[in-house]
Coordinates of C-alpha atoms and ligand atoms in Angstrom, one line a residue:
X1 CA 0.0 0.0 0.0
X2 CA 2.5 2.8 -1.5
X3 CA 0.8 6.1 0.1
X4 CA 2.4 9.3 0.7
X5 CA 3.5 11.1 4.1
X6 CA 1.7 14.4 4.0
X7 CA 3.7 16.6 7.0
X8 CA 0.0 16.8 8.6
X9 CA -0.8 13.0 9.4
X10 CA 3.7 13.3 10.5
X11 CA 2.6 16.3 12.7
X12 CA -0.6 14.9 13.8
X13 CA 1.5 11.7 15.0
X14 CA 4.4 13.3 16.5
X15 CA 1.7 15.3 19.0
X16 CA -0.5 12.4 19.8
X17 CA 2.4 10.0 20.5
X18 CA 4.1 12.5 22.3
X19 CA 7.1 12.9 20.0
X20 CA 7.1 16.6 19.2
X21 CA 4.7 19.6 20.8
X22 CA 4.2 22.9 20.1
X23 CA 6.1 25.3 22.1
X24 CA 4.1 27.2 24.7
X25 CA 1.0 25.6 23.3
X26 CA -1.6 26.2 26.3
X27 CA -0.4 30.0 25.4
X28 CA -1.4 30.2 22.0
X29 CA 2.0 28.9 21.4
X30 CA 5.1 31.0 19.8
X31 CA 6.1 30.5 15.8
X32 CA 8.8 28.3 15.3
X33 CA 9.6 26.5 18.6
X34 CA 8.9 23.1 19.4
X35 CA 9.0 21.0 22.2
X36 CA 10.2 17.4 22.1
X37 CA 8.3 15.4 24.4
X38 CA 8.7 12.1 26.0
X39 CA 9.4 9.7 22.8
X40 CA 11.2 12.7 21.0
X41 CA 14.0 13.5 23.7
X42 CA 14.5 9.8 23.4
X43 CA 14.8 9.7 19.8
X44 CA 16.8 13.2 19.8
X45 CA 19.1 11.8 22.3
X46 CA 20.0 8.6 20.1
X47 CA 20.3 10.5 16.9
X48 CA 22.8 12.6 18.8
X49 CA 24.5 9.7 20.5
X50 CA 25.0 7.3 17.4
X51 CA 26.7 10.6 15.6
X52 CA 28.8 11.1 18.6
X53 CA 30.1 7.5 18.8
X54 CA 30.6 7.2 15.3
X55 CA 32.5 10.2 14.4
X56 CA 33.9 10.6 17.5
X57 CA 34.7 7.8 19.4
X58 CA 35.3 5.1 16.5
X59 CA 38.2 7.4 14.9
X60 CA 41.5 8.2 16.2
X61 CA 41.6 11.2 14.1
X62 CA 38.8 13.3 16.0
X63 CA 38.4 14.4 19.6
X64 CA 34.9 16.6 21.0
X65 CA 34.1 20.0 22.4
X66 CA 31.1 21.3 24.4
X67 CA 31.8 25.4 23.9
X68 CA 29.1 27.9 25.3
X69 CA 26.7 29.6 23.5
X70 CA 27.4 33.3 24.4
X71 CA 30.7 33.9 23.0
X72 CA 33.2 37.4 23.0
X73 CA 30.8 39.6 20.5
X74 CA 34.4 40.0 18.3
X75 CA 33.6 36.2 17.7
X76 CA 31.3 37.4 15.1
X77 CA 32.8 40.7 13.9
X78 CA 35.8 38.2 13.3
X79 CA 33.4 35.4 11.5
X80 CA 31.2 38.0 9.0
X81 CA 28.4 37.4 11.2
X82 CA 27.8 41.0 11.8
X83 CA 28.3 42.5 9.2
X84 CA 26.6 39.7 6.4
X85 CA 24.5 37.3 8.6
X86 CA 21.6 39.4 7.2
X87 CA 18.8 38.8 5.0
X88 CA 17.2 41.7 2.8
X89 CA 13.5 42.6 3.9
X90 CA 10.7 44.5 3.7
X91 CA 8.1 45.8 5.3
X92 CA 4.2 46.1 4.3
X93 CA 3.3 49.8 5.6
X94 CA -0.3 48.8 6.1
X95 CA -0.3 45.8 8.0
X96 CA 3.3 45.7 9.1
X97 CA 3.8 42.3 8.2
X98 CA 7.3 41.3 7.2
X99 CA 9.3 39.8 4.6
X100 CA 12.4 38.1 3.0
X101 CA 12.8 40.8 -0.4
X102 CA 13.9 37.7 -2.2
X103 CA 11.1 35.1 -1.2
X104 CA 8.4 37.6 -1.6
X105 CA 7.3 35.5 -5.2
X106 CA 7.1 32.4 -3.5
X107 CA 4.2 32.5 -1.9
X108 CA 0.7 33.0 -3.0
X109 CA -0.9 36.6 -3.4
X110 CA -4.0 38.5 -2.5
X111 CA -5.2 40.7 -5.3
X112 CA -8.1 42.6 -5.3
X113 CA -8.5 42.7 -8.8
X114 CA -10.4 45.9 -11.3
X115 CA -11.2 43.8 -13.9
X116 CA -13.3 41.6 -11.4
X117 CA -14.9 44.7 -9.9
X118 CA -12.4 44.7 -7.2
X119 CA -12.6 41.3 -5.8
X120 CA -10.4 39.6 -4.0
X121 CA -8.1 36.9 -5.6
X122 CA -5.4 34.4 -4.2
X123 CA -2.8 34.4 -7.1
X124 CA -0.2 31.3 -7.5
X125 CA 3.1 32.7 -6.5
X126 CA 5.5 34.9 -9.1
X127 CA 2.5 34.8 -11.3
X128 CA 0.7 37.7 -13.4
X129 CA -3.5 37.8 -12.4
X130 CA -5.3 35.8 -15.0
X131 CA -7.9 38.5 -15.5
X132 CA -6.2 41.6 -15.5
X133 CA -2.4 40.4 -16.4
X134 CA -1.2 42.4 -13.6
X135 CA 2.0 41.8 -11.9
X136 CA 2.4 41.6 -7.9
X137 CA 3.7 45.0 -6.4
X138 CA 2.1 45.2 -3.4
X139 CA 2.2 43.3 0.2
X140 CA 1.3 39.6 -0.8
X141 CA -0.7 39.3 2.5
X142 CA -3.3 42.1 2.7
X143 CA -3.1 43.0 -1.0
X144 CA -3.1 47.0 -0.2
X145 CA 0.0 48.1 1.1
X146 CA 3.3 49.3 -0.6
X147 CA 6.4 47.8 0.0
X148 CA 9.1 50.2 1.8
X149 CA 12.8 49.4 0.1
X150 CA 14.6 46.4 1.3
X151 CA 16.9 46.6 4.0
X152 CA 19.2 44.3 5.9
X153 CA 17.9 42.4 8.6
X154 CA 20.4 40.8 11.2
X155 CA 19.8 37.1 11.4
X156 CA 21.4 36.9 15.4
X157 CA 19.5 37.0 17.9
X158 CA 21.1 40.0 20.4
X159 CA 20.5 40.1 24.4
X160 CA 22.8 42.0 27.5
X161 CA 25.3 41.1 29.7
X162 CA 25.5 42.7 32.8
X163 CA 23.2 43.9 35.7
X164 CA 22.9 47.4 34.5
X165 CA 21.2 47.3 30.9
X166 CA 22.5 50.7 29.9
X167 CA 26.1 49.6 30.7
X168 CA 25.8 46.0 29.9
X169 CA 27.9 43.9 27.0
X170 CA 25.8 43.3 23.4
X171 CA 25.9 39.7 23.1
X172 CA 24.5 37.3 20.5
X173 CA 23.1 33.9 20.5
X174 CA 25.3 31.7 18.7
X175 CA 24.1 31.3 15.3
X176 CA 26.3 28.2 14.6
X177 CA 28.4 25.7 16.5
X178 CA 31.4 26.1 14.5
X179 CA 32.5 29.2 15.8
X180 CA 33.4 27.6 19.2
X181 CA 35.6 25.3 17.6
X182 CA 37.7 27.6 15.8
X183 CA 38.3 29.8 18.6
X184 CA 39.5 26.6 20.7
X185 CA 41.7 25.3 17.7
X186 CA 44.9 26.2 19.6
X187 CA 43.8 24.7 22.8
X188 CA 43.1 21.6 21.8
X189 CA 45.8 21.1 19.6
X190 CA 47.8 21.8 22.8
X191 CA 45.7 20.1 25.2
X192 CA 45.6 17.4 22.9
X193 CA 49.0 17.0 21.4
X194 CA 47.0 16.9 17.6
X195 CA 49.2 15.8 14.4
X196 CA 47.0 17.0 11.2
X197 CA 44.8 15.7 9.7
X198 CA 42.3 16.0 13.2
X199 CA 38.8 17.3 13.6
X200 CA 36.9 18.5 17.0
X201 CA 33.2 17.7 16.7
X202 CA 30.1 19.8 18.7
X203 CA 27.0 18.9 19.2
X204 CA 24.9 22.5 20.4
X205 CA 21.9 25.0 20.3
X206 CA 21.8 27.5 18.0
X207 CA 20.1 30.6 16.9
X208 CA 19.0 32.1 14.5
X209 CA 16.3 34.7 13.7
X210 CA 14.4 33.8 10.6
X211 CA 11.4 35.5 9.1
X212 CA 10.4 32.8 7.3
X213 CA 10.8 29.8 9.0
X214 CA 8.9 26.8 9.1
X215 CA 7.6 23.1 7.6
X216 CA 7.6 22.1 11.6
X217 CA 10.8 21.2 12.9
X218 CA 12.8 22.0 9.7
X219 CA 13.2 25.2 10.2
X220 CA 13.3 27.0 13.4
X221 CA 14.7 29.9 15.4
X222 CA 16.5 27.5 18.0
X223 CA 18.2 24.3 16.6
X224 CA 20.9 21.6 17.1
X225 CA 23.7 21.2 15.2
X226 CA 26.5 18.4 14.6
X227 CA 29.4 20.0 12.8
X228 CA 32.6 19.2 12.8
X229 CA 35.7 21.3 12.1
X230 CA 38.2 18.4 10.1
X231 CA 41.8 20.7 9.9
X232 CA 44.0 19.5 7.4
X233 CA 47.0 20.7 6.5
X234 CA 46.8 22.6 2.4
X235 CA 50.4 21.5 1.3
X236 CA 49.9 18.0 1.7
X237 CA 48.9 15.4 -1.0
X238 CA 46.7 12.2 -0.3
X239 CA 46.1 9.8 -3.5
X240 CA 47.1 12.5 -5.9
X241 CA 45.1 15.3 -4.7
X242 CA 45.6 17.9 -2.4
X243 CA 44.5 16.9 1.3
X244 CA 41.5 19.4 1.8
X245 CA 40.1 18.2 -1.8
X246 CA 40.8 14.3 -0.3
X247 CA 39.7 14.8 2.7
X248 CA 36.8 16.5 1.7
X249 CA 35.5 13.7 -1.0
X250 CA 35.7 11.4 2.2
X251 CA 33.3 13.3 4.0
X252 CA 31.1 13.5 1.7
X253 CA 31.1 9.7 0.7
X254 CA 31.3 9.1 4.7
X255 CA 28.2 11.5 5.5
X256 CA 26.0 10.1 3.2
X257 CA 27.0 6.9 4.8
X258 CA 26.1 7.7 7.9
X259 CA 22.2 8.4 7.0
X260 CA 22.1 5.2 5.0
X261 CA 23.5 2.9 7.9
X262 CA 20.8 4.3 10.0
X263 CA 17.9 3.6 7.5
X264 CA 17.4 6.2 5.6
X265 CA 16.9 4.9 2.0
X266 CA 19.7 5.6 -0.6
X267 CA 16.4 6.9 -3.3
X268 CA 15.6 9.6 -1.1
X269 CA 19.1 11.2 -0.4
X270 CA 20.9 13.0 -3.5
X271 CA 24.5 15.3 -3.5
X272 CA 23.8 19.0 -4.3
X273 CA 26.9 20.9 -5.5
X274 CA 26.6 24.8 -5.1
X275 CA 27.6 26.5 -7.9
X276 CA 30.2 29.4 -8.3
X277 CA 27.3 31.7 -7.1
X278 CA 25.9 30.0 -4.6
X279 CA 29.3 29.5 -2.8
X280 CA 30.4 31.7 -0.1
X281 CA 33.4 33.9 -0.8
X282 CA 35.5 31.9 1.5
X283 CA 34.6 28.3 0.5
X284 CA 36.3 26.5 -2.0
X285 CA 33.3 23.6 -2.7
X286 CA 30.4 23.3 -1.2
X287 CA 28.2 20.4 -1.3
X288 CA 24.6 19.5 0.3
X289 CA 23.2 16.0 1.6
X290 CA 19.6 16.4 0.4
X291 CA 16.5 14.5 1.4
X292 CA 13.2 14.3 -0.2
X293 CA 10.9 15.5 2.6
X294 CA 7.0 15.5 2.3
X295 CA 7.7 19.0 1.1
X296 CA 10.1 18.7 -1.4
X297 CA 14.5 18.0 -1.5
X298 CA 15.4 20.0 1.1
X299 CA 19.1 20.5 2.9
X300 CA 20.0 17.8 5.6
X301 CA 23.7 19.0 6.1
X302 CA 26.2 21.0 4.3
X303 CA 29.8 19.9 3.7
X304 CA 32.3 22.6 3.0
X305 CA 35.6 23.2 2.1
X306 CA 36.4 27.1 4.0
X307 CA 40.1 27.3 3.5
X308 CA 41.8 29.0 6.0
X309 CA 39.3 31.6 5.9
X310 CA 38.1 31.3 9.6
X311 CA 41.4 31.0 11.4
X312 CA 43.3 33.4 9.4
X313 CA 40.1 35.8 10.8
X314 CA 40.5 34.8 14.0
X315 CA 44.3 34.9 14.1
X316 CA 44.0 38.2 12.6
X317 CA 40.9 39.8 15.4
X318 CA 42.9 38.2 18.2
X319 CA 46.0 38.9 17.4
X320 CA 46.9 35.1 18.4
X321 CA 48.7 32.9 15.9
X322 CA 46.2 29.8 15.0
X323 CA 49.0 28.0 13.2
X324 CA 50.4 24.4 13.5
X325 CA 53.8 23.3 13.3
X326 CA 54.8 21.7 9.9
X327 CA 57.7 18.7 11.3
X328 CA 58.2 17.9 7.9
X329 CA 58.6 21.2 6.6
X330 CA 59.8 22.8 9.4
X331 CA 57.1 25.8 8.7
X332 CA 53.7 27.2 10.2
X333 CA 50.6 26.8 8.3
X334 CA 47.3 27.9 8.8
X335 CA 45.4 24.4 8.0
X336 CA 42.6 24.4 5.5
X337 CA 39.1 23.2 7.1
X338 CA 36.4 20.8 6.0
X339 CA 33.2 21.3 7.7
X340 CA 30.3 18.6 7.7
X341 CA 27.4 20.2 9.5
X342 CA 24.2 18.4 10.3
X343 CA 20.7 19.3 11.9
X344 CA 19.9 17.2 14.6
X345 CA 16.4 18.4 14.3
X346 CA 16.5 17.8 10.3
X347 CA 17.7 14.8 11.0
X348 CA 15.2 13.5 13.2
X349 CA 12.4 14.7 10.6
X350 CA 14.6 13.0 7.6
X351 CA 14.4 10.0 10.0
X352 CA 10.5 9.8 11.2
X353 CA 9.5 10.5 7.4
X354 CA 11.8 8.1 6.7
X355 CA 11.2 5.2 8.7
X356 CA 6.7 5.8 8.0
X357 CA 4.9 2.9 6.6
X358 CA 1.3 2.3 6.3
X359 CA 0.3 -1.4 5.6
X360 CA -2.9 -3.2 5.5
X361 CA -2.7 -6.3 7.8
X362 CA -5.7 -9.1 7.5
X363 CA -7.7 -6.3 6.9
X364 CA -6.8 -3.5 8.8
X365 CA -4.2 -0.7 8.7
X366 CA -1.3 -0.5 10.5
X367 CA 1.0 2.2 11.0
X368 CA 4.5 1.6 11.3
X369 CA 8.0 3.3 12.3
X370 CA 10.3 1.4 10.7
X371 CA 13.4 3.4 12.8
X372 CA 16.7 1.4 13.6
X373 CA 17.3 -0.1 16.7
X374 CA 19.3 2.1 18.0
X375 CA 17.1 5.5 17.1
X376 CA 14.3 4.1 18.3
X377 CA 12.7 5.8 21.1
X378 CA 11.9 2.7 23.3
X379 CA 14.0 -0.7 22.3
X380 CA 11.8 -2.9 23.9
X381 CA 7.7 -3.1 25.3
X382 CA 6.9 -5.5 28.2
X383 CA 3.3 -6.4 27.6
X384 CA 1.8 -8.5 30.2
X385 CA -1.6 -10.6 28.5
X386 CA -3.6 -10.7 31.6
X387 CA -3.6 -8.1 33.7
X388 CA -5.6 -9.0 36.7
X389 CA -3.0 -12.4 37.4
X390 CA -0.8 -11.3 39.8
X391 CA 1.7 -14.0 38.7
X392 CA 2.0 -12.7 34.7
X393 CA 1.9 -9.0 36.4
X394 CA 4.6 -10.2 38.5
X395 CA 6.9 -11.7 36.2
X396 CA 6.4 -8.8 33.5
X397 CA 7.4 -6.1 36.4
X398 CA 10.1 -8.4 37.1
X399 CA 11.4 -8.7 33.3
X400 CA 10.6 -4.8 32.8
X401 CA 13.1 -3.5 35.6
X402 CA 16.1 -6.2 34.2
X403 CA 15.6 -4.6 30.8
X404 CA 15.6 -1.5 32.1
X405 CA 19.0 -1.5 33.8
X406 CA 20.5 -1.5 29.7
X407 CA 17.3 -0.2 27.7
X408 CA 14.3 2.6 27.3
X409 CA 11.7 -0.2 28.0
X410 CA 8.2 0.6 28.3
X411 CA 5.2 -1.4 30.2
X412 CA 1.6 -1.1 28.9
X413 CA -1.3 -3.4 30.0
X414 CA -4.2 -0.8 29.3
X415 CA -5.3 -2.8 26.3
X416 CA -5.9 -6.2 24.5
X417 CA -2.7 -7.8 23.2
X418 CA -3.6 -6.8 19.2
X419 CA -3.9 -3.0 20.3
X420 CA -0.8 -2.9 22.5
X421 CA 1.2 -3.9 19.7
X422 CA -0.2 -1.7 16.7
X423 CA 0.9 0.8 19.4
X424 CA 4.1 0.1 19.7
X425 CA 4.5 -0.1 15.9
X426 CA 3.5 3.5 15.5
X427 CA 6.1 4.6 17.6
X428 CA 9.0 2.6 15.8
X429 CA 9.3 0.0 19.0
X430 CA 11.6 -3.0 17.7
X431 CA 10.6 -5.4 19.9
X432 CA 7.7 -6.5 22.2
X433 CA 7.9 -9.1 24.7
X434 CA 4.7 -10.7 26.0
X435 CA 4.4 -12.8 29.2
X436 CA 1.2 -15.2 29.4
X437 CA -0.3 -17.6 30.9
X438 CA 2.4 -20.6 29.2
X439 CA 4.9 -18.4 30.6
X440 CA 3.9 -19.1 34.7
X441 CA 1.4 -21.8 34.2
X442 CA -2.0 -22.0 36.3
X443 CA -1.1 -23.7 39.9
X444 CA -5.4 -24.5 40.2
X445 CA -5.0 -26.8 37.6
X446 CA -1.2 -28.0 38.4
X447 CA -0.3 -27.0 35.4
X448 CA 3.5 -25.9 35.3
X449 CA 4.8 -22.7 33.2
X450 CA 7.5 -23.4 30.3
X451 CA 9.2 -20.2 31.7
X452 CA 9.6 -18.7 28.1
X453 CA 8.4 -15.0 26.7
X454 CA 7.2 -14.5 23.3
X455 CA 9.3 -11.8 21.4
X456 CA 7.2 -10.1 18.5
X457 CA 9.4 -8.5 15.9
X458 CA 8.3 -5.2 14.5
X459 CA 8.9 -5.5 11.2
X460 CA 8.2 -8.5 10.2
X461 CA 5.3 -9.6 13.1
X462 CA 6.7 -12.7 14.3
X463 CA 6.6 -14.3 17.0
X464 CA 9.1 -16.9 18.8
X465 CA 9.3 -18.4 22.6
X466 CA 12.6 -17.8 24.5
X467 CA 13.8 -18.7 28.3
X468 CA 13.5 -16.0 30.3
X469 CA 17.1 -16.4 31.1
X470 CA 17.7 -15.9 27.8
X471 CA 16.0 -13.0 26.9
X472 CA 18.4 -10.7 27.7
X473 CA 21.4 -12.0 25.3
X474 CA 19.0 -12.5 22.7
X475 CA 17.5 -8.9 22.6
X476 CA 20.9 -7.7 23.0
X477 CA 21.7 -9.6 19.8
X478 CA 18.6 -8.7 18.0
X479 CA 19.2 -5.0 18.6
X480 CA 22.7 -5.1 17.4
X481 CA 21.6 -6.3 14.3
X482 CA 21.6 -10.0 14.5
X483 CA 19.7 -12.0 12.2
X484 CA 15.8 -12.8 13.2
X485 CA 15.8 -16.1 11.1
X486 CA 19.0 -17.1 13.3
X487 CA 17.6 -16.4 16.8
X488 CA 14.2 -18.6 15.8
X489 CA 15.7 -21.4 14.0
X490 CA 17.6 -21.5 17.8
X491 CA 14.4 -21.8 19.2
X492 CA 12.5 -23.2 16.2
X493 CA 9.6 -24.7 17.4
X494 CA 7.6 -21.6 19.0
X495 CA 8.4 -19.2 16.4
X496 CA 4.9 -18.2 14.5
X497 CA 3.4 -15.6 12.7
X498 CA 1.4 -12.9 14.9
X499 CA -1.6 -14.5 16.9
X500 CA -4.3 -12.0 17.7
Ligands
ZN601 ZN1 0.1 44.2 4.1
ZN602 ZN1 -6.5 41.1 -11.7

């Protein structure tokens, strides 16, 4: 049943399963801010945790950082920030709306139009009025007022330091990690005794003051990023090519790795180069990981090449030399910089949208999360069958608490067996053990349990019967990706399709 994710039946899921809420919601709520609720701070915190083991703790070559997010305000004089971290707007000068100069043909406009007597039209955006053939000139919104002359609008969000407001320090909201890093490139190379190539990886909020943000979590005015600062040294050569031309093809290849060995499927990710206009001054290539979101391909990370550009800034600002020692050459460069630079919040979207199935099951519909083990909110549900024996209730509460010394487990009995597990689907659970009446037998009739737990796989809705002993080891392999088919041909007889 091939059907298409719209972003409301995503939205509409991620509130009623508790994955992502509106910010201030019982107030009206605030544009642009979400809250992640119980299953999204679960899923946030493995998205974040997989990238962090994986880039930082598998390789040798890369160390982290946790830098604050109210930084010296020369940070961003040195950076650009100030002075071209802007976006041109506009202002309507009868309502007072707002807008980005250069989006203003992208959305749909009201026209009251004179060859229809002066009634009102929505027009499809950047297009002429089919009746009168005239152009858009005035605010897209209420269709009356003029425009007043762009101007630039700072994207940083500003506040005070200091008791006294009068007296106190301007300072901005970070609008990217990867300032921190830079700024720190000499201490850690110290701290750290670093030989190039090396990289220092952040995960972090930042801010950023958008007019026109939106499409839920993909844009927003706080976010999380995952960059990574990878300093080569420019005079090197690896395979032929210079190292920051090297070193950035591996990041790219290795980035769009990354999504793929999490699930996300190779037909909805494509490589975007940014053309000579596109690019910033400073960056010598650019490319974007796109995925193919409800909405459209959309930017899940950049990876760019920015020379020296950011520590020769700094070096100059400071007045510090941010160079490393060449052995080889017996010189000081400044090292050339590749930058991979994800959003957690993107991500977790690119994932959910990713991982949505619907399917029809013996007749009914079933809604599925098809997220990896180790993104998955919960890992494992502990579902006893009858509620009211205190013996099943007993050893399910028992078998809960175990699993929850290693895992996010979760216990529900507030529904019949079926129900519980469509449940669990919907919110990408992998795994769902059930403990019945086979499990602890019925002492009225002398009838002696088999002490075995049926595990229900997700994906495929089967069923097998494991010792209780057992079920540890074998969720542990299950989750690290071990084979279903192995684990039940182990303990052949009781494995079975879905009963109920
Ligand atoms: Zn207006
Ligand atoms: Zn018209």
């Amino acid at each position: 049943m091939a059907m298409s994710l719209t972003m409301e039946t995503l939205v509409s899921l991620c509130k009623r399963r508790g994955f992502i809420f509106q910010s201030s919601e019982i107030y009206g709520g605030i544009a642009s801010c979400w809250d992640y609720g119980p299953l999204g701070a679960e899923l946030k915190q493995n998205i974040k945790r997989a990238w962090w083991r994986d880039h930082v703790q598998l390789r040798p070559d890369m160390v982290g950082l946790d830098a604050s997010i109210l930084m010296h305000p020369t940070v961003w004089k040195a950076s650009g920030h100030v002075d071209h971290f802007t976006d041109p707007m506009v202002d309507c000068r009868e309502c007072r709306r707002r807008f980005r100069a250069d989006k203003l043909d992208e959305t749909p406009w009201t026209h009251y139009c004179s060859a229809k007597k002066g009634n009102k039209f929505a027009v499809p955006p950047g297009e002429p009025c089919a009746h009168c053939g005239t152009r858009r000139s005035l605010c897209p919104e209420c269709g009356k007022g003029e425009l007043t002359p762009p101007r630039q609008f700072n994207l940083m969000f500003r506040t005070f330091m200091g008791a006294v407001e009068e007296e106190a320090t301007l300072v901005y909201l970070r609008p990217e990690t990867a300032q921190g890093i830079f700024v720190n490139f000499d201490n850690v190379l110290q701290a750290m005794r670093r030989k190039l190539p090396f990289g220092i990886a952040q995960i972090g909020k930042a801010f950023r003051n958008e007019i026109t943000p939106g499409n839920f979590i993909f844009r927003t005015h706080e976010f999380e990023q995952m960059e990574i600062e990878y300093f080569v040294n420019p005079n090197d050569t690896v395979n032929g090519k210079s190292a920051d031309e090297y070193w950035h093809e591996r990041w790219i290849e290795g980035s769009l790795a990354w999504f793929q060995r999490y699930g996300m499927r190779a037909e909805r990710l494509r490589l975007r180069e940014h053309d000579k206009e596109e690019l910033a001054h400073y960056a010598k290539r650019t490319a974007d990981i796109e995925y193919r979101f409800p909405f459209g391909w959309s930017e899940l990370m950049g990876i760019a090449n920015r020379t020296d550009f950011d520590l020769r800034q700094h070096a100059q600002w400071s007045g510090k030399a941010l160079t490393y020692f060449d052995e080889e050459r017996k010189e000081h460069v400044v090292p050339y910089v590749i930058e991979p630079s994800a959003g957690v919040d993107r991500a977790l979207l690119a994932f959910l949208v990713d991982a949505y199935r619907e399917e029809e099951v013996r007749g009914e519909r079933r809604v599925l999360l098809k997220l990896h083990p180790e993104l998955a909110p919960v890992k494992v549900a502990v579902l006893p069958l009858l509620k009211k024996r205190e013996d099943i209730v007993r050893t399910a509460q028992g078998i809960r608490a175990e699993l929850a010394r290693r895992w996010a487990v979760s216990y529900d009995d507030t529904a019949a067996i079926g129900r519980l597990y469509r449940r669990q689907d919907e919110v990408g659970t992998p795994f769902c053990v059930t403990v019945d009446v086979r499990t602890v037998g019925d002492a009225e009739r002398a009838e002696r349990g088999d002490g075995r737990v049926t595990i229900r796989d997700r994906d495929s809705m089967q069923q097998v019967r494991v010792p209780i002993p057992e079920l540890r080891s074998v969720l542990q392999e299950l989750l690290d990706g071990g084979e279903w088919g192995t684990v039940t041909a182990r303990f052949g007889a009781g494995a079975s399709p879905e009963a109920g």
